[in-house]
Short mmCIF file of C-alpha atoms and ligand atoms in Angstrom, two decimals:
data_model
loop_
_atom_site.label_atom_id
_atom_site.label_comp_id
_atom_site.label_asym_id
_atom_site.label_seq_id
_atom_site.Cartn_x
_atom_site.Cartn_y
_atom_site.Cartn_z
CA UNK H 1 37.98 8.68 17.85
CA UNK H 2 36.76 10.93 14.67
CA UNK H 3 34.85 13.80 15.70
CA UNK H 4 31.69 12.74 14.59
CA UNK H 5 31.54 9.68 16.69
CA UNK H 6 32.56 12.16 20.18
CA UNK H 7 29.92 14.10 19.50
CA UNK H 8 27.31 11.10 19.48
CA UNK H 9 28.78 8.75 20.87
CA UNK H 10 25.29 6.36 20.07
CA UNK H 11 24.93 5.60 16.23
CA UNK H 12 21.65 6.76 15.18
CA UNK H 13 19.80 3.27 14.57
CA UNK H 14 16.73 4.58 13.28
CA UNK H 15 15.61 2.30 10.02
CA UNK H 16 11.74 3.68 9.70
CA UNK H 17 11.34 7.42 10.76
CA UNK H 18 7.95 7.91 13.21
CA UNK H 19 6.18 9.31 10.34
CA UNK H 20 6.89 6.19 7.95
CA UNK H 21 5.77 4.07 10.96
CA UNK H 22 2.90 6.13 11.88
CA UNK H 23 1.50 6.48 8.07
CA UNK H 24 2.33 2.96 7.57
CA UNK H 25 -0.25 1.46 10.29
CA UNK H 26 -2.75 3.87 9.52
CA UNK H 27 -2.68 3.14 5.99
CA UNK H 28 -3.05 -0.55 7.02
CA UNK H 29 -6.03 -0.27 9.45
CA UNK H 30 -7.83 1.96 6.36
CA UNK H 31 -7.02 -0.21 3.36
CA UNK H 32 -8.20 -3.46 5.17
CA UNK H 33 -11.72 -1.56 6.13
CA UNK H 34 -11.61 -0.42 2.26
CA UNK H 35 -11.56 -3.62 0.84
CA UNK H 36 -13.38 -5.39 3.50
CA UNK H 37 -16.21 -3.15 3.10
CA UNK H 38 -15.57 -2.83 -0.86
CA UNK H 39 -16.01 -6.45 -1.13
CA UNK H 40 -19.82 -6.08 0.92
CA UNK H 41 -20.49 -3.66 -1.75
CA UNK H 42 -19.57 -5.45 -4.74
CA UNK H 43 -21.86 -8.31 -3.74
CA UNK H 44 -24.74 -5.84 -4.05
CA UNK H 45 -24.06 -5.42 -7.75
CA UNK H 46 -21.31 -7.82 -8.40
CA UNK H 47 -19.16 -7.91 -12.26
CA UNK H 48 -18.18 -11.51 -11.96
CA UNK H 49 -20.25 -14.49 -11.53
CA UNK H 50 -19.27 -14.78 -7.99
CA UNK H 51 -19.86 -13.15 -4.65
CA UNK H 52 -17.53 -12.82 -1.54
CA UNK H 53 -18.17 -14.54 1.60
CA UNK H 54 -20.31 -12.34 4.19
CA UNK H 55 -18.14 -13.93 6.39
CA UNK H 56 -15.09 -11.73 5.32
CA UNK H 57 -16.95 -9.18 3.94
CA UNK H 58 -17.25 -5.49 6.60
CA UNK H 59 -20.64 -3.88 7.04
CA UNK H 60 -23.74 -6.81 6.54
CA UNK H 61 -25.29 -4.78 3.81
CA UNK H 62 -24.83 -2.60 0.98
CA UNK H 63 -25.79 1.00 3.39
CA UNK H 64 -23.78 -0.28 6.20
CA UNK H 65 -20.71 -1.35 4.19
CA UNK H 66 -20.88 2.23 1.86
CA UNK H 67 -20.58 4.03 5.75
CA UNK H 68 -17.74 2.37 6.54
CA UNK H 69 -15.92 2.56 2.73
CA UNK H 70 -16.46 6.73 2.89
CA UNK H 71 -14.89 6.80 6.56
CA UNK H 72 -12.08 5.13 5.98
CA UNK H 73 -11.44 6.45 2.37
CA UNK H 74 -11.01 10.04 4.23
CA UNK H 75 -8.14 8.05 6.68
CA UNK H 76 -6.93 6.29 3.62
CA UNK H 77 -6.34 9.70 1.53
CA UNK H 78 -5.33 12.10 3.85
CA UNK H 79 -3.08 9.63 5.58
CA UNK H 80 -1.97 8.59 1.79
CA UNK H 81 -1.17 12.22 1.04
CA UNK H 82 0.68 12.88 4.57
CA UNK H 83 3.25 9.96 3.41
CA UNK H 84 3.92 10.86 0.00
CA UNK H 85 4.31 14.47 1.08
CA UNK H 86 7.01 13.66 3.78
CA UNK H 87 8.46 11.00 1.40
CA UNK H 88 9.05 13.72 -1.37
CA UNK H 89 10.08 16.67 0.74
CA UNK H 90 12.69 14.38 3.01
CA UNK H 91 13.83 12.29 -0.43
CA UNK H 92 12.86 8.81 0.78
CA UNK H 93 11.55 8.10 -2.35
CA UNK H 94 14.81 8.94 -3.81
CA UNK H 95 16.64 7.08 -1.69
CA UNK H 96 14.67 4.12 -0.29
CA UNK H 97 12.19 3.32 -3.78
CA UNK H 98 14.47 4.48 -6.75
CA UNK H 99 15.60 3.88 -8.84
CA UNK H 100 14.52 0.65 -10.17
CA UNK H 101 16.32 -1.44 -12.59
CA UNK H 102 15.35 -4.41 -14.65
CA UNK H 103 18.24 -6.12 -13.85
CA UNK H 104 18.85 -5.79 -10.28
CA UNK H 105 15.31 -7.64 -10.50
CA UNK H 106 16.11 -10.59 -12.14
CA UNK H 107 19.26 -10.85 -10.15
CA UNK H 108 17.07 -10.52 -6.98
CA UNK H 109 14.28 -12.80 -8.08
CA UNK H 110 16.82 -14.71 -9.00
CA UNK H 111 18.48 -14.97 -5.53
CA UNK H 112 15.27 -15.18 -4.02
CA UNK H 113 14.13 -18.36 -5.47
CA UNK H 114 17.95 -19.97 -4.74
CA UNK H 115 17.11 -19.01 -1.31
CA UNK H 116 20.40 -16.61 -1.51
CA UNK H 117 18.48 -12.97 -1.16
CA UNK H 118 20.17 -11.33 2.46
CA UNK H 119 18.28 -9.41 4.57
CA UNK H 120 21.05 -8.48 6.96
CA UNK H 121 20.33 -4.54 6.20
CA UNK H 122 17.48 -3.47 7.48
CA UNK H 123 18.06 -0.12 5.69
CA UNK H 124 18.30 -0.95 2.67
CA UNK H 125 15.16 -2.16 0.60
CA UNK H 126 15.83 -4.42 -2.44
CA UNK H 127 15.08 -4.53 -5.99
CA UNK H 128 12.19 -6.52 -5.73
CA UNK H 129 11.05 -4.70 -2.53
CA UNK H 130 11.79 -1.26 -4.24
CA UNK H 131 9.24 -2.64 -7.29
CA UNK H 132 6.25 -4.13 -5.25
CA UNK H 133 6.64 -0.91 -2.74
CA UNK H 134 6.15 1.61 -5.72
CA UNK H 135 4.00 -0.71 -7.22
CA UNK H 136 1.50 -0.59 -4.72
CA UNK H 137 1.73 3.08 -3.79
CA UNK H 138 1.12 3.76 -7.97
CA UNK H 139 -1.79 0.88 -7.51
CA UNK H 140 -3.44 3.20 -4.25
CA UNK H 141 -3.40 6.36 -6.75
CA UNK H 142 -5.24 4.57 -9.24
CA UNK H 143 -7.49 2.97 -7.15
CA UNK H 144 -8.52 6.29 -5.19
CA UNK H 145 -8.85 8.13 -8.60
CA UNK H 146 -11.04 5.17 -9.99
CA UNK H 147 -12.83 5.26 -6.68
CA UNK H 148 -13.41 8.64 -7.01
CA UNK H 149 -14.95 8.58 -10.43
CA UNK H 150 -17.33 5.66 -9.64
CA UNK H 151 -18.46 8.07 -6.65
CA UNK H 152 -19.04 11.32 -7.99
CA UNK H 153 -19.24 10.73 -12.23
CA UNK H 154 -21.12 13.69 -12.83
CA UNK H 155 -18.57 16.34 -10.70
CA UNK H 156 -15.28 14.11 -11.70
CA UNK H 157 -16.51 13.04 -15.09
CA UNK H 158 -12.88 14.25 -16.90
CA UNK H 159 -12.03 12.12 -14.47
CA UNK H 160 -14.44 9.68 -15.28
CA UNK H 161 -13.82 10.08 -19.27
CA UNK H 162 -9.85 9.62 -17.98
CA UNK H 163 -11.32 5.47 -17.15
CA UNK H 164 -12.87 5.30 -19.87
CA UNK H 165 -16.45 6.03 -18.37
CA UNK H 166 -18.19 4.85 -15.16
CA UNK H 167 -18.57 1.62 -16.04
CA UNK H 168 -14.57 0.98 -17.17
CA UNK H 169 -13.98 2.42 -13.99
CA UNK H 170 -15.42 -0.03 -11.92
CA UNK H 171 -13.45 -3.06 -13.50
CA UNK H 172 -10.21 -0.58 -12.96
CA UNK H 173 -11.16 0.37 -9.05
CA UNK H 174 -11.57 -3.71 -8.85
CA UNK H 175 -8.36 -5.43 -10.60
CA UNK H 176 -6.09 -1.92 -8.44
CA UNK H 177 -7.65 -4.07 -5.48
CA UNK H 178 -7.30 -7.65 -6.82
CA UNK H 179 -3.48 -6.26 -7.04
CA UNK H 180 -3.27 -4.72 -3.33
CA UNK H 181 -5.12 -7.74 -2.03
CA UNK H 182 -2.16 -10.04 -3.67
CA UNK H 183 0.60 -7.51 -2.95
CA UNK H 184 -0.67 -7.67 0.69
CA UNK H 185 -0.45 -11.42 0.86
CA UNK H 186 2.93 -11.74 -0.16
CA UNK H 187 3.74 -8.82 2.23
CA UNK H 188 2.23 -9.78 5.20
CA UNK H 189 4.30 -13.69 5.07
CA UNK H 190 7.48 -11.84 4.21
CA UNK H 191 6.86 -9.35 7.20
CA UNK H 192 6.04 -12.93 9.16
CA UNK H 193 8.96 -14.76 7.68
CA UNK H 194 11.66 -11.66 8.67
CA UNK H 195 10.02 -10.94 12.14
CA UNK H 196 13.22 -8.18 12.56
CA UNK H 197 12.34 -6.00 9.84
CA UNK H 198 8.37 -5.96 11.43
CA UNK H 199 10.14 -5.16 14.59
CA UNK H 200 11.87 -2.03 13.08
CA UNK H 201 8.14 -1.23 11.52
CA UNK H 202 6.72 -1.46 14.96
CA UNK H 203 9.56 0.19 17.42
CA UNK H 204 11.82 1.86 13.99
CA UNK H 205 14.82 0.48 15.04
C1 LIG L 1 -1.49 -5.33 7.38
C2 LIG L 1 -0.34 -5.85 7.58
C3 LIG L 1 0.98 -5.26 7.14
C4 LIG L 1 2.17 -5.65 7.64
C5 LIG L 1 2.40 -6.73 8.73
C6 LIG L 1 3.22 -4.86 7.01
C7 LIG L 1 4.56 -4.93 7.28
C8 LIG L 1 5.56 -4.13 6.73
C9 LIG L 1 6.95 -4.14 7.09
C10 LIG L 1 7.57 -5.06 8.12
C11 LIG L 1 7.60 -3.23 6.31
C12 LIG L 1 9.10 -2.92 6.32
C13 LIG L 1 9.74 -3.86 5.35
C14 LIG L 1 11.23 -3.92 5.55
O1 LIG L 1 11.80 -3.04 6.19
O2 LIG L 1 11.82 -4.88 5.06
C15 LIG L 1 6.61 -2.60 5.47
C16 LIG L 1 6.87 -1.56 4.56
C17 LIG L 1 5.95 -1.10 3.65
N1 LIG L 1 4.63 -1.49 3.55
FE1 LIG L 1 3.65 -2.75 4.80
N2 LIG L 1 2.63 -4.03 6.10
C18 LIG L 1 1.27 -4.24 6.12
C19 LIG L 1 0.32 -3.58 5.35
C20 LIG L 1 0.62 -2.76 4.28
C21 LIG L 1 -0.36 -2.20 3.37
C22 LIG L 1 -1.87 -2.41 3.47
C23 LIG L 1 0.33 -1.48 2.45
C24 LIG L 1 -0.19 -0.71 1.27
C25 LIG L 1 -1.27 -1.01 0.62
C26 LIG L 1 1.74 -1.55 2.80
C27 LIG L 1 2.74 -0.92 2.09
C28 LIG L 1 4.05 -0.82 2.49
C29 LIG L 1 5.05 0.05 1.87
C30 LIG L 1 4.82 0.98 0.67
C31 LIG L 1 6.22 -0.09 2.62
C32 LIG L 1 7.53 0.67 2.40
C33 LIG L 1 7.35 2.04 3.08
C34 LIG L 1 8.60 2.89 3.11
O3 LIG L 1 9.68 2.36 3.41
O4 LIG L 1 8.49 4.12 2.89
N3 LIG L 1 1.87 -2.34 3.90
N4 LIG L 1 5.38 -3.16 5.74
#
């Protein structure tokens, strides 16, 4: 018996730390009221030459949804900022997100569609994981920046300028959601489809 294993004699099984789990949810619960809401407030002045449903749309009308789109932005950010500040100052970006190369992608696409990508270790995220994971958080910044140059274009308006202007930065804040809404559809049926690794999201082990 080493040392190490005397001392502890129960392996430390933790795969998501409390504050991954904790920002994780909270993020979730905010960016569904974001784009639930965003969507109300779209149809109010809409870019496209369609509107979408009231039925899946938070807040019945323009006033109500904008109430519930500046609430939750305040959970979204300071929740957002909470994660990437523990990720940086523990290294989880380091170690969990990067680095990401081209052709552990293809090899894991790859595998993916031959049905031959393992999921045995929980611990370890993928190439293609790794990519849609940073992808999204990069796709948050932008669409929180873009947000907040559509909101306040006269105080942010380097920011603004930074779009393109206010009207640039409305197609930008929509296609960073077009990509979270189909990054969260993939993510939610691979979460379904691998029921353990939603476990260790839920209870971290
Ligand atoms: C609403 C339903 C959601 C479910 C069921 C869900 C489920 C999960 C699960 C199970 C994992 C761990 C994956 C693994 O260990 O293999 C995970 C990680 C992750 N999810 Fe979600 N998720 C949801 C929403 C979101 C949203 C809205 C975002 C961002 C827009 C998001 C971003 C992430 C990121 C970045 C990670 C990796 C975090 C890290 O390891 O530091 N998720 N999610």
């Amino acid at each position: 018996m080493t040392a190490e294993t005397m001392t502890s004699p129960v392996a430390d099984t933790t795969i998501h730390p409390v504050w991954v789990r904790a920002t994780h949810w909270i993020n979730a619960v905010a960016i569904l009221v974001m784009i639930g809401s965003g969507w109300q407030i779209y149809n109010a002045s809409p870019l496209f030459g369609f509107h979408f449903s009231k039925s899946i749309a938070l807040g019945q009308w323009l006033g109500g949804a904008l109430l519930w789109h500046f609430a939750a932005m305040w959970a979204l950010v300071g929740n957002g900022l909470v994660y990437m500040t523990m990720a940086l100052i523990t290294g989880r970006f380091r170690r969990k997100l990067l680095p990401i190369y081209p052709s552990d992608v293809i090899a894991d696409v790859t595998a993916a569609l031959t049905f031959k990508l393992a999921h045995d270790d929980l611990s370890h995220y993928n190439a293609v994981q790794k990519l849609l994971y940073t992808g999204v958080i990069l796709c948050s910044v932008v669409i929180v920046l873009s947000g907040v140059s559509i909101w306040k274009p006269v105080q942010f308006q380097e920011l603004t300028a930074l779009f393109g202007g206010y009207d640039l930065a409305r197609y930008v804040h929509f296609f960073a959601m077009s990509a979270i809404v189909g990054f969260l559809v993939v993510h939610v049926a691979l979460a379904l489809l691998v029921p353990r690794g939603l476990r260790a999201m839920v209870a971290g082990k």
